Amino acid sequence: MTSSSSAAAADVAANSKATKPFVRWAGGKTRLLPKILPHVPERFENYFEPFLGGGAMFFAVQDRITGRAQLADLNEHLVAAWIAMRDHQLELRPLLEWYRERDSKEFYYEVRASVPEGLVPRAARFLYLNGVSWNHLWRENSKTGAMNVPWGDRVFKSFDDETFQRLERSLQLADVHAADFREVLRNAKAGDFVYLDPPYLPVFTKSDVEKEPTSKFNKYTAKVFGESDLRELAQLCGDLTSRGVKWVMSNRDTPGVRELFPDADIIGFTTRRSVAAQSRRKVEAGHSPEAIVIGR
């Protein structure tokens, strides 16, 4: 292990509570932080993360931010949960307790089938479904936008007082929006830092056209992140570099990704993933080629 990697690992260990997201999200980067953090500036003004998910990177680098954090995601249910954790814990906590008391398989499907009005009730519903859904997945039907993940056969645990307090403190420096990455990146300037973790595109080869893609979970919202979006993101990364903005992106290590980012430094490695990591079953467990793409 290099000295920079050792320092990053120590940084993660020292701040383990702060770096643990309160939302479980497919493709989360908690385990990869020691590999990514050495490529993040030690200090920067504003922080931008337009593919927020569980926000593991934000929690890991919050002490490096001297200005504000601009956190965003297209999933409005997820964004509601972040905002409620920051601003509305007094209303949120009894709702989560209400869900905990009624938790069951039948109740899960009742909750999944209905969407309440208001930011805090929607946030509580999201946190409950995320807590007990199969593999903690959130997936939406492309036609109706309805969450369609089955029950995960686990108990809803909610959060303890320490977690609530920690999150409320951490999120005071963050502005959270339901917004597209194009909008979010518009205001980044020299001295800021951008972390990008877009949904990984399915991988096909010519002989695999009839088979399942290697990535099935790029449907976190009804709008699917596609190849044209990744191409536009690559163009925006070039624009960030020209404006003097430092950025790092996580993605699958493929020839297509390397072709889209010819002027960046790319570090490839292999990580072990188990996409369906329920304790009693394994689906698609194996070694996945990962890339850290670093703007020059």
PDB file of C-alpha atoms in Angstrom:
ATOM      1  CA  MET A   1       0.000   0.000   0.000  1.00  0.00           C
ATOM      2  CA  THR A   2       1.363   3.440  -0.922  1.00  0.00           C
ATOM      3  CA  SER A   3       1.694   6.244   1.627  1.00  0.00           C
ATOM      4  CA  SER A   4      -1.212   8.121   0.025  1.00  0.00           C
ATOM      5  CA  SER A   5      -3.391   5.017   0.137  1.00  0.00           C
ATOM      6  CA  SER A   6      -2.411   4.422   3.768  1.00  0.00           C
ATOM      7  CA  ALA A   7      -3.316   8.000   4.641  1.00  0.00           C
ATOM      8  CA  ALA A   8      -6.654   7.643   2.887  1.00  0.00           C
ATOM      9  CA  ALA A   9      -7.398   4.398   4.735  1.00  0.00           C
ATOM     10  CA  ALA A  10      -6.528   6.059   8.039  1.00  0.00           C
ATOM     11  CA  ASP A  11      -8.748   9.001   7.128  1.00  0.00           C
ATOM     12  CA  VAL A  12     -11.664   6.670   6.455  1.00  0.00           C
ATOM     13  CA  ALA A  13     -11.084   4.732   9.694  1.00  0.00           C
ATOM     14  CA  ALA A  14     -10.842   7.900  11.789  1.00  0.00           C
ATOM     15  CA  ASN A  15     -14.107   9.207  10.380  1.00  0.00           C
ATOM     16  CA  SER A  16     -15.946   5.912  10.044  1.00  0.00           C
ATOM     17  CA  LYS A  17     -19.142   7.212  11.612  1.00  0.00           C
ATOM     18  CA  ALA A  18     -19.165  10.322   9.452  1.00  0.00           C
ATOM     19  CA  THR A  19     -18.542   8.384   6.252  1.00  0.00           C
ATOM     20  CA  LYS A  20     -21.313   5.831   6.730  1.00  0.00           C
ATOM     21  CA  PRO A  21     -24.304   6.844   4.584  1.00  0.00           C
ATOM     22  CA  PHE A  22     -27.792   6.689   6.071  1.00  0.00           C
ATOM     23  CA  VAL A  23     -29.168   5.406   2.731  1.00  0.00           C
ATOM     24  CA  ARG A  24     -28.115   2.102   1.162  1.00  0.00           C
ATOM     25  CA  TRP A  25     -27.704   2.684  -2.577  1.00  0.00           C
ATOM     26  CA  ALA A  26     -26.672   0.341  -5.371  1.00  0.00           C
ATOM     27  CA  GLY A  27     -23.172   1.235  -6.526  1.00  0.00           C
ATOM     28  CA  GLY A  28     -22.269   3.015  -3.276  1.00  0.00           C
ATOM     29  CA  LYS A  29     -18.579   3.846  -2.872  1.00  0.00           C
ATOM     30  CA  THR A  30     -17.960   3.320   0.842  1.00  0.00           C
ATOM     31  CA  ARG A  31     -15.651   0.331   0.286  1.00  0.00           C
ATOM     32  CA  LEU A  32     -13.732   2.122  -2.479  1.00  0.00           C
ATOM     33  CA  LEU A  33     -13.026   5.331  -0.549  1.00  0.00           C
ATOM     34  CA  PRO A  34      -9.401   4.368   0.283  1.00  0.00           C
ATOM     35  CA  LYS A  35      -8.686   4.092  -3.449  1.00  0.00           C
ATOM     36  CA  ILE A  36     -10.508   7.295  -4.455  1.00  0.00           C
ATOM     37  CA  LEU A  37      -9.601   9.722  -1.648  1.00  0.00           C
ATOM     38  CA  PRO A  38      -5.876  10.040  -2.543  1.00  0.00           C
ATOM     39  CA  HIS A  39      -6.991  11.725  -5.787  1.00  0.00           C
ATOM     40  CA  VAL A  40      -9.205  14.310  -4.041  1.00  0.00           C
ATOM     41  CA  PRO A  41      -7.668  17.725  -3.189  1.00  0.00           C
ATOM     42  CA  GLU A  42      -6.864  18.209   0.491  1.00  0.00           C
ATOM     43  CA  ARG A  43      -8.801  21.496   0.571  1.00  0.00           C
ATOM     44  CA  PHE A  44     -11.265  23.107  -1.800  1.00  0.00           C
ATOM     45  CA  GLU A  45     -13.990  25.727  -1.658  1.00  0.00           C
ATOM     46  CA  ASN A  46     -17.278  24.304  -2.919  1.00  0.00           C
ATOM     47  CA  TYR A  47     -18.086  20.631  -3.414  1.00  0.00           C
ATOM     48  CA  PHE A  48     -20.373  19.317  -6.157  1.00  0.00           C
ATOM     49  CA  GLU A  49     -21.886  15.833  -6.283  1.00  0.00           C
ATOM     50  CA  PRO A  50     -24.678  15.582  -8.892  1.00  0.00           C
ATOM     51  CA  PHE A  51     -25.202  11.792  -8.638  1.00  0.00           C
ATOM     52  CA  LEU A  52     -25.707  11.750  -4.880  1.00  0.00           C
ATOM     53  CA  GLY A  53     -27.158   8.360  -3.965  1.00  0.00           C
ATOM     54  CA  GLY A  54     -25.922   7.467  -0.468  1.00  0.00           C
ATOM     55  CA  GLY A  55     -23.330  10.269  -0.461  1.00  0.00           C
ATOM     56  CA  ALA A  56     -20.388   8.258   0.883  1.00  0.00           C
ATOM     57  CA  MET A  57     -17.906  10.621  -0.774  1.00  0.00           C
ATOM     58  CA  PHE A  58     -19.553  13.731   0.651  1.00  0.00           C
ATOM     59  CA  PHE A  59     -19.337  12.386   4.198  1.00  0.00           C
ATOM     60  CA  ALA A  60     -15.695  11.391   3.637  1.00  0.00           C
ATOM     61  CA  VAL A  61     -14.577  14.818   2.372  1.00  0.00           C
ATOM     62  CA  GLN A  62     -16.828  17.172   4.328  1.00  0.00           C
ATOM     63  CA  ASP A  63     -13.925  18.374   6.484  1.00  0.00           C
ATOM     64  CA  ARG A  64     -12.044  19.453   3.324  1.00  0.00           C
ATOM     65  CA  ILE A  65     -14.839  21.826   2.224  1.00  0.00           C
ATOM     66  CA  THR A  66     -14.332  25.505   3.036  1.00  0.00           C
ATOM     67  CA  GLY A  67     -17.501  26.731   1.307  1.00  0.00           C
ATOM     68  CA  ARG A  68     -20.716  24.855   0.544  1.00  0.00           C
ATOM     69  CA  ALA A  69     -21.625  21.416  -0.758  1.00  0.00           C
ATOM     70  CA  GLN A  70     -23.993  21.225  -3.722  1.00  0.00           C
ATOM     71  CA  LEU A  71     -25.615  17.790  -3.575  1.00  0.00           C
ATOM     72  CA  ALA A  72     -28.126  16.649  -6.172  1.00  0.00           C
ATOM     73  CA  ASP A  73     -29.911  13.661  -7.613  1.00  0.00           C
ATOM     74  CA  LEU A  74     -32.790  13.128 -10.029  1.00  0.00           C
ATOM     75  CA  ASN A  75     -34.593  10.828  -7.592  1.00  0.00           C
ATOM     76  CA  GLU A  76     -36.967  13.175  -5.773  1.00  0.00           C
ATOM     77  CA  HIS A  77     -37.763  10.595  -3.067  1.00  0.00           C
ATOM     78  CA  LEU A  78     -34.069  10.283  -2.223  1.00  0.00           C
ATOM     79  CA  VAL A  79     -33.633  14.071  -2.197  1.00  0.00           C
ATOM     80  CA  ALA A  80     -36.626  14.433   0.131  1.00  0.00           C
ATOM     81  CA  ALA A  81     -34.931  12.055   2.579  1.00  0.00           C
ATOM     82  CA  TRP A  82     -31.726  14.120   2.582  1.00  0.00           C
ATOM     83  CA  ILE A  83     -33.621  17.371   3.120  1.00  0.00           C
ATOM     84  CA  ALA A  84     -35.767  15.874   5.875  1.00  0.00           C
ATOM     85  CA  MET A  85     -32.672  14.572   7.677  1.00  0.00           C
ATOM     86  CA  ARG A  86     -31.176  18.061   7.527  1.00  0.00           C
ATOM     87  CA  ASP A  87     -34.179  20.278   8.280  1.00  0.00           C
ATOM     88  CA  HIS A  88     -37.154  18.282   9.593  1.00  0.00           C
ATOM     89  CA  GLN A  89     -36.007  15.676  12.084  1.00  0.00           C
ATOM     90  CA  LEU A  90     -38.656  16.696  14.622  1.00  0.00           C
ATOM     91  CA  GLU A  91     -41.388  15.625  12.185  1.00  0.00           C
ATOM     92  CA  LEU A  92     -39.418  12.785  10.602  1.00  0.00           C
ATOM     93  CA  ARG A  93     -38.516  10.774  13.683  1.00  0.00           C
ATOM     94  CA  PRO A  94     -42.064   9.924  14.876  1.00  0.00           C
ATOM     95  CA  LEU A  95     -43.026   8.923  11.335  1.00  0.00           C
ATOM     96  CA  LEU A  96     -40.098   6.502  11.144  1.00  0.00           C
ATOM     97  CA  GLU A  97     -41.120   5.072  14.520  1.00  0.00           C
ATOM     98  CA  TRP A  98     -44.662   4.617  13.144  1.00  0.00           C
ATOM     99  CA  TYR A  99     -43.218   2.603  10.250  1.00  0.00           C
ATOM    100  CA  ARG A 100     -41.055   0.549  12.606  1.00  0.00           C
ATOM    101  CA  GLU A 101     -44.027  -0.420  14.769  1.00  0.00           C
ATOM    102  CA  ARG A 102     -46.071  -1.617  11.775  1.00  0.00           C
ATOM    103  CA  ASP A 103     -43.275  -3.253   9.813  1.00  0.00           C
ATOM    104  CA  SER A 104     -44.219  -6.511   8.064  1.00  0.00           C
ATOM    105  CA  LYS A 105     -44.216  -8.038   4.604  1.00  0.00           C
ATOM    106  CA  GLU A 106     -47.850  -7.084   4.008  1.00  0.00           C
ATOM    107  CA  PHE A 107     -47.254  -3.559   5.293  1.00  0.00           C
ATOM    108  CA  TYR A 108     -44.260  -3.143   2.968  1.00  0.00           C
ATOM    109  CA  TYR A 109     -46.391  -3.776  -0.112  1.00  0.00           C
ATOM    110  CA  GLU A 110     -49.106  -1.430   1.164  1.00  0.00           C
ATOM    111  CA  VAL A 111     -46.545   1.324   1.622  1.00  0.00           C
ATOM    112  CA  ARG A 112     -44.934   0.645  -1.750  1.00  0.00           C
ATOM    113  CA  ALA A 113     -48.311   1.001  -3.508  1.00  0.00           C
ATOM    114  CA  SER A 114     -49.095   4.484  -2.168  1.00  0.00           C
ATOM    115  CA  VAL A 115     -47.168   7.762  -2.127  1.00  0.00           C
ATOM    116  CA  PRO A 116     -48.054  10.303   0.602  1.00  0.00           C
ATOM    117  CA  GLU A 117     -48.213  14.060   0.078  1.00  0.00           C
ATOM    118  CA  GLY A 118     -45.590  16.353   1.543  1.00  0.00           C
ATOM    119  CA  LEU A 119     -41.796  16.250   1.751  1.00  0.00           C
ATOM    120  CA  VAL A 120     -41.436  14.690   5.210  1.00  0.00           C
ATOM    121  CA  PRO A 121     -44.026  11.911   4.726  1.00  0.00           C
ATOM    122  CA  ARG A 122     -42.423  11.064   1.369  1.00  0.00           C
ATOM    123  CA  ALA A 123     -38.991  11.043   3.016  1.00  0.00           C
ATOM    124  CA  ALA A 124     -40.167   8.697   5.776  1.00  0.00           C
ATOM    125  CA  ARG A 125     -41.726   6.342   3.217  1.00  0.00           C
ATOM    126  CA  PHE A 126     -38.511   6.340   1.175  1.00  0.00           C
ATOM    127  CA  LEU A 127     -36.343   5.566   4.204  1.00  0.00           C
ATOM    128  CA  TYR A 128     -38.646   2.729   5.239  1.00  0.00           C
ATOM    129  CA  LEU A 129     -38.743   1.153   1.769  1.00  0.00           C
ATOM    130  CA  ASN A 130     -34.992   1.597   1.340  1.00  0.00           C
ATOM    131  CA  GLY A 131     -34.434  -0.025   4.719  1.00  0.00           C
ATOM    132  CA  VAL A 132     -36.371  -3.227   4.023  1.00  0.00           C
ATOM    133  CA  SER A 133     -36.495  -3.653   0.231  1.00  0.00           C
ATOM    134  CA  TRP A 134     -34.655  -6.507  -1.489  1.00  0.00           C
ATOM    135  CA  ASN A 135     -30.936  -5.723  -1.298  1.00  0.00           C
ATOM    136  CA  HIS A 136     -31.904  -2.147  -0.263  1.00  0.00           C
ATOM    137  CA  LEU A 137     -32.558  -1.402  -3.929  1.00  0.00           C
ATOM    138  CA  TRP A 138     -34.641   1.468  -5.258  1.00  0.00           C
ATOM    139  CA  ARG A 139     -35.808   0.854  -8.813  1.00  0.00           C
ATOM    140  CA  GLU A 140     -38.624   2.631 -10.664  1.00  0.00           C
ATOM    141  CA  ASN A 141     -40.884   1.503 -13.486  1.00  0.00           C
ATOM    142  CA  SER A 142     -39.936   3.453 -16.622  1.00  0.00           C
ATOM    143  CA  LYS A 143     -43.605   3.994 -17.582  1.00  0.00           C
ATOM    144  CA  THR A 144     -45.313   4.749 -14.275  1.00  0.00           C
ATOM    145  CA  GLY A 145     -42.396   5.874 -12.080  1.00  0.00           C
ATOM    146  CA  ALA A 146     -43.585   3.513  -9.331  1.00  0.00           C
ATOM    147  CA  MET A 147     -41.040   1.863  -7.061  1.00  0.00           C
ATOM    148  CA  ASN A 148     -41.149  -1.874  -7.896  1.00  0.00           C
ATOM    149  CA  VAL A 149     -38.547  -3.687  -5.768  1.00  0.00           C
ATOM    150  CA  PRO A 150     -39.867  -6.681  -3.754  1.00  0.00           C
ATOM    151  CA  TRP A 151     -39.711  -7.049   0.004  1.00  0.00           C
ATOM    152  CA  GLY A 152     -36.278  -7.959   1.347  1.00  0.00           C
ATOM    153  CA  ASP A 153     -37.245 -10.136   4.337  1.00  0.00           C
ATOM    154  CA  ARG A 154     -35.533  -7.902   6.896  1.00  0.00           C
ATOM    155  CA  VAL A 155     -36.609  -5.801   9.891  1.00  0.00           C
ATOM    156  CA  PHE A 156     -36.789  -2.005   9.683  1.00  0.00           C
ATOM    157  CA  LYS A 157     -34.390  -0.592  12.281  1.00  0.00           C
ATOM    158  CA  SER A 158     -34.754   3.171  11.720  1.00  0.00           C
ATOM    159  CA  PHE A 159     -31.851   5.254  13.185  1.00  0.00           C
ATOM    160  CA  ASP A 160     -30.460   5.906  16.640  1.00  0.00           C
ATOM    161  CA  ASP A 161     -30.119   9.328  18.297  1.00  0.00           C
ATOM    162  CA  GLU A 162     -26.408   9.591  17.547  1.00  0.00           C
ATOM    163  CA  THR A 163     -26.998   9.024  13.830  1.00  0.00           C
ATOM    164  CA  PHE A 164     -29.717  11.665  13.694  1.00  0.00           C
ATOM    165  CA  GLN A 165     -27.523  14.206  15.482  1.00  0.00           C
ATOM    166  CA  ARG A 166     -24.468  13.458  13.354  1.00  0.00           C
ATOM    167  CA  LEU A 167     -26.401  13.799  10.113  1.00  0.00           C
ATOM    168  CA  GLU A 168     -28.053  17.045  11.164  1.00  0.00           C
ATOM    169  CA  ARG A 169     -24.642  18.561  11.915  1.00  0.00           C
ATOM    170  CA  SER A 170     -22.988  17.287   8.747  1.00  0.00           C
ATOM    171  CA  LEU A 171     -25.740  18.473   6.440  1.00  0.00           C
ATOM    172  CA  GLN A 172     -25.728  22.091   7.594  1.00  0.00           C
ATOM    173  CA  LEU A 173     -23.069  22.882   4.988  1.00  0.00           C
ATOM    174  CA  ALA A 174     -25.032  21.207   2.174  1.00  0.00           C
ATOM    175  CA  ASP A 175     -27.574  22.499  -0.312  1.00  0.00           C
ATOM    176  CA  VAL A 176     -29.596  19.561  -1.635  1.00  0.00           C
ATOM    177  CA  HIS A 177     -31.531  19.656  -4.907  1.00  0.00           C
ATOM    178  CA  ALA A 178     -33.515  17.399  -7.225  1.00  0.00           C
ATOM    179  CA  ALA A 179     -31.651  18.410 -10.370  1.00  0.00           C
ATOM    180  CA  ASP A 180     -29.943  17.126 -13.498  1.00  0.00           C
ATOM    181  CA  PHE A 181     -26.141  16.950 -13.563  1.00  0.00           C
ATOM    182  CA  ARG A 182     -26.034  19.510 -16.395  1.00  0.00           C
ATOM    183  CA  GLU A 183     -27.690  22.100 -14.198  1.00  0.00           C
ATOM    184  CA  VAL A 184     -25.617  21.299 -11.121  1.00  0.00           C
ATOM    185  CA  LEU A 185     -22.214  21.549 -12.845  1.00  0.00           C
ATOM    186  CA  ARG A 186     -22.990  24.916 -14.427  1.00  0.00           C
ATOM    187  CA  ASN A 187     -21.838  26.891 -11.382  1.00  0.00           C
ATOM    188  CA  ALA A 188     -18.584  25.072 -10.542  1.00  0.00           C
ATOM    189  CA  LYS A 189     -15.532  27.330 -10.717  1.00  0.00           C
ATOM    190  CA  ALA A 190     -11.786  27.246 -10.157  1.00  0.00           C
ATOM    191  CA  GLY A 191     -11.044  26.226  -6.573  1.00  0.00           C
ATOM    192  CA  ASP A 192     -14.054  23.901  -6.387  1.00  0.00           C
ATOM    193  CA  PHE A 193     -14.113  20.108  -6.555  1.00  0.00           C
ATOM    194  CA  VAL A 194     -16.574  17.831  -8.385  1.00  0.00           C
ATOM    195  CA  TYR A 195     -17.132  14.144  -7.694  1.00  0.00           C
ATOM    196  CA  LEU A 196     -19.071  12.171 -10.302  1.00  0.00           C
ATOM    197  CA  ASP A 197     -20.556   8.715  -9.809  1.00  0.00           C
ATOM    198  CA  PRO A 198     -23.032   8.298 -12.681  1.00  0.00           C
ATOM    199  CA  PRO A 199     -25.002   5.082 -13.141  1.00  0.00           C
ATOM    200  CA  TYR A 200     -22.826   2.535 -14.917  1.00  0.00           C
ATOM    201  CA  LEU A 201     -24.034   1.641 -18.375  1.00  0.00           C
ATOM    202  CA  PRO A 202     -24.903  -1.955 -19.259  1.00  0.00           C
ATOM    203  CA  VAL A 203     -22.043  -3.693 -21.064  1.00  0.00           C
ATOM    204  CA  PHE A 204     -22.661  -5.770 -24.185  1.00  0.00           C
ATOM    205  CA  THR A 205     -20.366  -7.395 -26.700  1.00  0.00           C
ATOM    206  CA  LYS A 206     -21.420  -8.394 -30.220  1.00  0.00           C
ATOM    207  CA  SER A 207     -21.794 -12.005 -29.102  1.00  0.00           C
ATOM    208  CA  ASP A 208     -23.830 -11.009 -26.046  1.00  0.00           C
ATOM    209  CA  VAL A 209     -26.639  -9.082 -27.697  1.00  0.00           C
ATOM    210  CA  GLU A 210     -29.206 -11.704 -26.726  1.00  0.00           C
ATOM    211  CA  LYS A 211     -27.955 -11.934 -23.147  1.00  0.00           C
ATOM    212  CA  GLU A 212     -28.556  -9.888 -20.042  1.00  0.00           C
ATOM    213  CA  PRO A 213     -26.370  -6.774 -19.603  1.00  0.00           C
ATOM    214  CA  THR A 214     -23.716  -6.821 -16.899  1.00  0.00           C
ATOM    215  CA  SER A 215     -25.296  -3.863 -15.118  1.00  0.00           C
ATOM    216  CA  LYS A 216     -29.020  -3.962 -14.430  1.00  0.00           C
ATOM    217  CA  PHE A 217     -29.397  -1.139 -11.960  1.00  0.00           C
ATOM    218  CA  ASN A 218     -29.287   2.143 -13.884  1.00  0.00           C
ATOM    219  CA  LYS A 219     -33.038   2.681 -13.325  1.00  0.00           C
ATOM    220  CA  TYR A 220     -32.959   4.587 -10.031  1.00  0.00           C
ATOM    221  CA  THR A 221     -35.574   6.906 -11.538  1.00  0.00           C
ATOM    222  CA  ALA A 222     -38.057   6.415 -14.360  1.00  0.00           C
ATOM    223  CA  LYS A 223     -35.523   8.198 -16.596  1.00  0.00           C
ATOM    224  CA  VAL A 224     -32.651   5.860 -17.467  1.00  0.00           C
ATOM    225  CA  PHE A 225     -29.102   7.256 -17.671  1.00  0.00           C
ATOM    226  CA  GLY A 226     -27.898   6.261 -21.140  1.00  0.00           C
ATOM    227  CA  GLU A 227     -24.925   6.455 -23.477  1.00  0.00           C
ATOM    228  CA  SER A 228     -25.866   9.909 -24.767  1.00  0.00           C
ATOM    229  CA  ASP A 229     -25.888  11.189 -21.164  1.00  0.00           C
ATOM    230  CA  LEU A 230     -22.409   9.780 -20.535  1.00  0.00           C
ATOM    231  CA  ARG A 231     -21.133  11.408 -23.732  1.00  0.00           C
ATOM    232  CA  GLU A 232     -22.537  14.744 -22.647  1.00  0.00           C
ATOM    233  CA  LEU A 233     -21.040  14.279 -19.190  1.00  0.00           C
ATOM    234  CA  ALA A 234     -17.640  13.684 -20.825  1.00  0.00           C
ATOM    235  CA  GLN A 235     -17.986  16.969 -22.705  1.00  0.00           C
ATOM    236  CA  LEU A 236     -18.914  18.760 -19.494  1.00  0.00           C
ATOM    237  CA  CYS A 237     -15.859  17.291 -17.775  1.00  0.00           C
ATOM    238  CA  GLY A 238     -13.715  18.822 -20.503  1.00  0.00           C
ATOM    239  CA  ASP A 239     -15.409  22.138 -19.816  1.00  0.00           C
ATOM    240  CA  LEU A 240     -14.752  21.786 -16.076  1.00  0.00           C
ATOM    241  CA  THR A 241     -11.053  21.255 -16.776  1.00  0.00           C
ATOM    242  CA  SER A 242     -10.921  24.343 -19.006  1.00  0.00           C
ATOM    243  CA  ARG A 243     -12.478  26.372 -16.147  1.00  0.00           C
ATOM    244  CA  GLY A 244      -9.854  25.144 -13.669  1.00  0.00           C
ATOM    245  CA  VAL A 245     -12.227  22.867 -11.741  1.00  0.00           C
ATOM    246  CA  LYS A 246     -10.763  19.692 -10.251  1.00  0.00           C
ATOM    247  CA  TRP A 247     -12.905  16.593 -10.742  1.00  0.00           C
ATOM    248  CA  VAL A 248     -12.862  12.833 -10.225  1.00  0.00           C
ATOM    249  CA  MET A 249     -15.281  10.295 -11.678  1.00  0.00           C
ATOM    250  CA  SER A 250     -15.980   6.677 -10.768  1.00  0.00           C
ATOM    251  CA  ASN A 251     -17.103   4.366 -13.545  1.00  0.00           C
ATOM    252  CA  ARG A 252     -16.782   0.902 -14.997  1.00  0.00           C
ATOM    253  CA  ASP A 253     -13.404   0.389 -16.695  1.00  0.00           C
ATOM    254  CA  THR A 254     -14.366  -0.234 -20.329  1.00  0.00           C
ATOM    255  CA  PRO A 255     -12.857   0.732 -23.696  1.00  0.00           C
ATOM    256  CA  GLY A 256     -15.856   3.008 -24.212  1.00  0.00           C
ATOM    257  CA  VAL A 257     -15.212   4.954 -21.020  1.00  0.00           C
ATOM    258  CA  ARG A 258     -11.517   5.297 -21.833  1.00  0.00           C
ATOM    259  CA  GLU A 259     -12.386   6.529 -25.309  1.00  0.00           C
ATOM    260  CA  LEU A 260     -14.698   9.229 -23.920  1.00  0.00           C
ATOM    261  CA  PHE A 261     -12.050  10.581 -21.524  1.00  0.00           C
ATOM    262  CA  PRO A 262      -8.804  10.593 -23.554  1.00  0.00           C
ATOM    263  CA  ASP A 263      -7.323  13.606 -21.749  1.00  0.00           C
ATOM    264  CA  ALA A 264      -7.923  12.329 -18.220  1.00  0.00           C
ATOM    265  CA  ASP A 265      -5.761  10.122 -16.044  1.00  0.00           C
ATOM    266  CA  ILE A 266      -7.469   6.754 -15.611  1.00  0.00           C
ATOM    267  CA  ILE A 267      -6.613   4.271 -12.885  1.00  0.00           C
ATOM    268  CA  GLY A 268      -8.084   0.828 -13.407  1.00  0.00           C
ATOM    269  CA  PHE A 269      -8.484  -1.863 -10.774  1.00  0.00           C
ATOM    270  CA  THR A 270     -10.743  -4.784  -9.938  1.00  0.00           C
ATOM    271  CA  THR A 271     -13.280  -4.807  -7.141  1.00  0.00           C
ATOM    272  CA  ARG A 272     -15.476  -7.589  -5.882  1.00  0.00           C
ATOM    273  CA  ARG A 273     -19.201  -6.942  -6.152  1.00  0.00           C
ATOM    274  CA  SER A 274     -22.263  -8.959  -5.242  1.00  0.00           C
ATOM    275  CA  VAL A 275     -25.161  -7.140  -6.835  1.00  0.00           C
ATOM    276  CA  ALA A 276     -27.779  -9.212  -5.026  1.00  0.00           C
ATOM    277  CA  ALA A 277     -26.080  -9.501  -1.665  1.00  0.00           C
ATOM    278  CA  GLN A 278     -28.925 -10.934   0.393  1.00  0.00           C
ATOM    279  CA  SER A 279     -27.350 -13.014   3.141  1.00  0.00           C
ATOM    280  CA  ARG A 280     -28.867 -16.276   1.928  1.00  0.00           C
ATOM    281  CA  ARG A 281     -28.186 -15.996  -1.785  1.00  0.00           C
ATOM    282  CA  LYS A 282     -25.635 -14.762  -4.275  1.00  0.00           C
ATOM    283  CA  VAL A 283     -26.384 -13.300  -7.657  1.00  0.00           C
ATOM    284  CA  GLU A 284     -23.765 -11.888 -10.005  1.00  0.00           C
ATOM    285  CA  ALA A 285     -20.975 -12.068  -7.436  1.00  0.00           C
ATOM    286  CA  GLY A 286     -17.588 -11.610  -9.014  1.00  0.00           C
ATOM    287  CA  HIS A 287     -14.797  -9.269  -9.961  1.00  0.00           C
ATOM    288  CA  SER A 288     -15.781  -6.029 -11.621  1.00  0.00           C
ATOM    289  CA  PRO A 289     -13.396  -3.739 -13.549  1.00  0.00           C
ATOM    290  CA  GLU A 290     -13.516  -0.307 -11.931  1.00  0.00           C
ATOM    291  CA  ALA A 291     -11.994   2.978 -13.085  1.00  0.00           C
ATOM    292  CA  ILE A 292     -11.085   6.206 -11.314  1.00  0.00           C
ATOM    293  CA  VAL A 293     -11.105   8.966 -13.928  1.00  0.00           C
ATOM    294  CA  ILE A 294      -9.151  12.053 -12.858  1.00  0.00           C
ATOM    295  CA  GLY A 295      -9.371  15.409 -14.614  1.00  0.00           C
ATOM    296  CA  ARG A 296      -5.997  16.945 -15.379  1.00  0.00           C
TER     297      ARG A 296
END
